[in-house]
Coordinates of C-alpha atoms in Angstrom, one line a residue:
X89 CA 14.1 -18.3 -32.7
X90 CA 13.1 -14.8 -33.9
X91 CA 11.7 -12.4 -31.6
X92 CA 9.6 -9.2 -32.7
X93 CA 8.4 -6.4 -30.9
X94 CA 4.7 -5.7 -32.1
X95 CA 3.7 -1.9 -32.2
X96 CA 5.6 0.0 -34.6
X97 CA 7.5 -3.1 -35.8
X98 CA 5.2 -5.7 -37.3
X99 CA 2.1 -3.5 -36.8
X100 CA 1.9 -0.1 -38.4
X101 CA 1.1 2.0 -35.3
X102 CA 0.4 1.6 -31.7
X103 CA -2.3 -1.1 -31.3
X104 CA -3.4 0.0 -27.8
X105 CA -3.7 3.7 -28.7
X106 CA -5.6 2.6 -31.9
X107 CA -8.0 0.3 -29.8
X108 CA -8.6 3.3 -27.5
X109 CA -9.6 5.5 -30.5
X110 CA -11.6 2.7 -32.1
X111 CA -13.6 1.9 -28.8
X112 CA -14.2 5.7 -28.3
X113 CA -16.5 5.5 -31.5
X114 CA -18.5 3.0 -29.7
X115 CA -18.6 4.6 -26.2
X116 CA -17.2 8.2 -26.1
X117 CA -16.9 8.1 -22.2
X118 CA -13.7 6.2 -22.7
X119 CA -12.0 9.3 -24.1
X120 CA -11.2 10.5 -20.6
X121 CA -8.6 7.7 -20.2
X122 CA -6.6 8.7 -23.3
X123 CA -4.9 11.8 -22.2
X124 CA -3.5 10.4 -18.9
X125 CA -2.3 7.3 -20.7
X126 CA -0.7 9.5 -23.5
X127 CA 0.9 11.6 -20.9
X128 CA 2.6 8.5 -19.1
X129 CA 3.7 7.1 -22.6
X130 CA 5.3 10.6 -23.6
X131 CA 7.1 10.7 -20.2
X132 CA 8.3 7.2 -20.5
X133 CA 9.6 7.8 -23.9
X134 CA 11.3 10.9 -22.8
X135 CA 12.9 9.2 -19.8
X136 CA 11.0 11.1 -17.3
X137 CA 8.9 8.3 -15.9
X138 CA 10.3 5.2 -14.1
X139 CA 9.0 1.8 -14.6
X140 CA 7.2 1.9 -11.3
X141 CA 5.3 4.9 -12.3
X142 CA 4.4 3.4 -15.5
X143 CA 3.1 0.3 -13.9
X144 CA 1.1 2.4 -11.4
X145 CA -0.3 4.9 -13.9
X146 CA -0.9 2.9 -17.0
X147 CA -2.2 0.0 -14.8
X148 CA -4.6 2.3 -13.1
X149 CA -5.7 4.0 -16.3
X150 CA -6.1 0.8 -18.2
X151 CA -8.1 -0.8 -15.6
X152 CA -10.5 2.1 -15.6
X153 CA -10.7 2.1 -19.3
X154 CA -11.4 -1.7 -19.5
X155 CA -13.9 -1.7 -16.7
X156 CA -15.9 1.4 -18.5
X157 CA -15.9 -0.7 -21.6
X158 CA -17.0 -3.9 -20.0
X159 CA -19.9 -1.9 -18.3
X160 CA -20.9 -0.1 -21.6
X161 CA -24.3 -0.9 -23.2
X162 CA -22.9 0.0 -26.4
X163 CA -20.2 -2.7 -26.4
X164 CA -21.0 -6.3 -26.5
X165 CA -18.0 -7.5 -24.7
X166 CA -14.4 -6.3 -24.5
X167 CA -13.4 -9.3 -26.3
X168 CA -15.8 -8.8 -29.1
X169 CA -14.6 -5.1 -29.5
X170 CA -11.1 -6.5 -29.8
X171 CA -12.3 -9.0 -32.5
X172 CA -13.9 -6.1 -34.3
X173 CA -10.9 -4.0 -34.0
X174 CA -8.8 -6.5 -35.6
X175 CA -11.3 -7.1 -38.3
X176 CA -10.7 -3.6 -39.4
X177 CA -7.0 -3.1 -38.4
X178 CA -5.4 -6.5 -39.5
X179 CA -4.1 -5.1 -42.7
X180 CA -1.9 -2.8 -40.8
X181 CA 0.3 -5.9 -40.2
X182 CA 3.2 -4.9 -42.2
X183 CA 3.6 -7.2 -45.3
X184 CA 7.4 -7.9 -44.6
X185 CA 6.4 -10.0 -41.5
X186 CA 6.1 -13.5 -42.5
X187 CA 5.4 -15.7 -39.3
X188 CA 7.3 -18.8 -38.5
X189 CA 6.4 -21.5 -36.1
X190 CA 8.8 -20.6 -33.3
X191 CA 8.4 -16.8 -33.5
X192 CA 8.0 -14.9 -30.2
X193 CA 6.1 -11.5 -30.0
X194 CA 7.4 -9.6 -27.1
X195 CA 5.5 -6.5 -26.6
X196 CA 4.2 -4.0 -23.8
X197 CA 0.8 -4.1 -25.2
X198 CA -1.8 -6.2 -23.7
X199 CA -2.2 -9.9 -24.2
X200 CA -6.0 -9.0 -24.7
X201 CA -5.3 -7.0 -27.6
X202 CA -2.2 -8.6 -29.2
X203 CA -3.4 -12.1 -28.6
X204 CA -6.0 -11.9 -31.1
X205 CA -3.6 -10.6 -33.8
X206 CA -1.2 -13.4 -33.0
X207 CA -4.0 -16.0 -33.2
X208 CA -4.9 -14.6 -36.6
X209 CA -1.1 -14.6 -37.5
X210 CA -0.8 -18.1 -36.3
X211 CA 1.9 -17.1 -33.7
X212 CA 1.5 -19.3 -30.7
X213 CA 4.2 -17.4 -28.4
X214 CA 3.4 -14.1 -26.9
X215 CA 5.0 -12.3 -24.0
X216 CA 2.9 -9.2 -23.3
X217 CA 1.3 -7.1 -20.5
X218 CA -1.4 -9.0 -18.8
X219 CA -4.9 -8.3 -18.0
X220 CA -7.2 -10.4 -15.9
X221 CA -10.5 -10.5 -17.8
X222 CA -12.6 -11.2 -14.6
X223 CA -11.4 -8.0 -12.8
X224 CA -10.1 -6.0 -15.7
X225 CA -7.0 -5.3 -13.6
X226 CA -3.5 -5.1 -15.2
X227 CA -1.6 -7.8 -13.5
X228 CA 1.8 -7.4 -15.4
X229 CA 3.1 -4.5 -17.5
X230 CA 5.8 -5.9 -20.0
X231 CA 7.9 -2.7 -20.3
X232 CA 11.5 -1.8 -20.5
X233 CA 13.8 -4.3 -18.6
X234 CA 10.5 -6.3 -17.7
X235 CA 10.6 -7.7 -21.4
X236 CA 14.0 -9.3 -21.0
X237 CA 13.3 -10.6 -17.6
X238 CA 9.9 -12.1 -18.6
X239 CA 11.3 -13.7 -21.7
X240 CA 14.0 -15.4 -19.7
X241 CA 11.4 -16.5 -17.0
X242 CA 9.3 -18.2 -19.9
X243 CA 12.1 -19.6 -22.3
X244 CA 14.9 -20.1 -19.7
X245 CA 18.3 -18.4 -19.2
X246 CA 19.8 -20.3 -22.2
X247 CA 17.2 -19.5 -24.8
X248 CA 19.0 -18.3 -28.0
X249 CA 17.5 -15.2 -29.8
X250 CA 18.7 -15.6 -33.4
X251 CA 17.1 -12.4 -34.5
X252 CA 15.4 -9.5 -32.7
X253 CA 13.3 -6.9 -34.5
X254 CA 12.2 -3.6 -32.8
X255 CA 11.4 0.1 -33.5
X256 CA 12.9 1.4 -30.4
X257 CA 16.1 1.8 -28.6
X258 CA 14.3 1.1 -25.4
X259 CA 14.6 -2.5 -26.3
X260 CA 18.3 -2.4 -25.9
X261 CA 18.3 -5.3 -23.3
X262 CA 16.8 -7.6 -26.0
X263 CA 19.1 -6.2 -28.6
X264 CA 22.0 -7.1 -26.3
X265 CA 20.5 -10.6 -26.0
X266 CA 20.2 -11.3 -29.6
X267 CA 22.7 -12.7 -31.9
X268 CA 21.4 -10.4 -34.7
X269 CA 19.2 -7.3 -34.1
X270 CA 17.3 -5.1 -36.7
X271 CA 15.7 -1.7 -36.3
X272 CA 12.5 -1.2 -38.1
X273 CA 11.3 2.2 -39.4
X274 CA 8.3 1.8 -41.5
X275 CA 9.1 -0.9 -44.0
X276 CA 12.7 -0.3 -43.7
X277 CA 14.8 -2.9 -41.7
X278 CA 18.3 -2.0 -40.8
X279 CA 20.5 -4.4 -39.2
X280 CA 22.0 -2.8 -35.9
X281 CA 23.8 -5.9 -34.6

């Protein structure tokens, strides 16, 4: 099977951040959630935030953000906002990515966001951070070592990853698991294993 990171790999950008910006056009009150999430993301990328800090900080901020959107009179529903977002941003799926039936998208982004992109791509296998749509709570963050652990839980300890594509060295556990691995920068794909 082929396994793909989503943001920066097959999507040109960070879909969750792009959704924040898109949603702020509809309800500017959500801007107050962007700075704290960015702070946690930068700390994480620099190795200055633990997985536990990310789970707490990003989870709390995302819950506030999604709850704010859900209550907004300017947004019909979070699901509709996500649909509208993908109507506008679907062309940012990189043209080199051609889905195959057993592809797996493995991402730290939320199932709520990337799930719609996967539906449009025809990809049925998504391993992502989870949001409970009833409570708007983040129930699972699929960051760092959680990615490989969750992948193994869902596909079994003997699942063979023929190819893994990512834009980040933070996915080293998945690179190690794969037979072949590729680093993606823009539209340039370089084999790293």
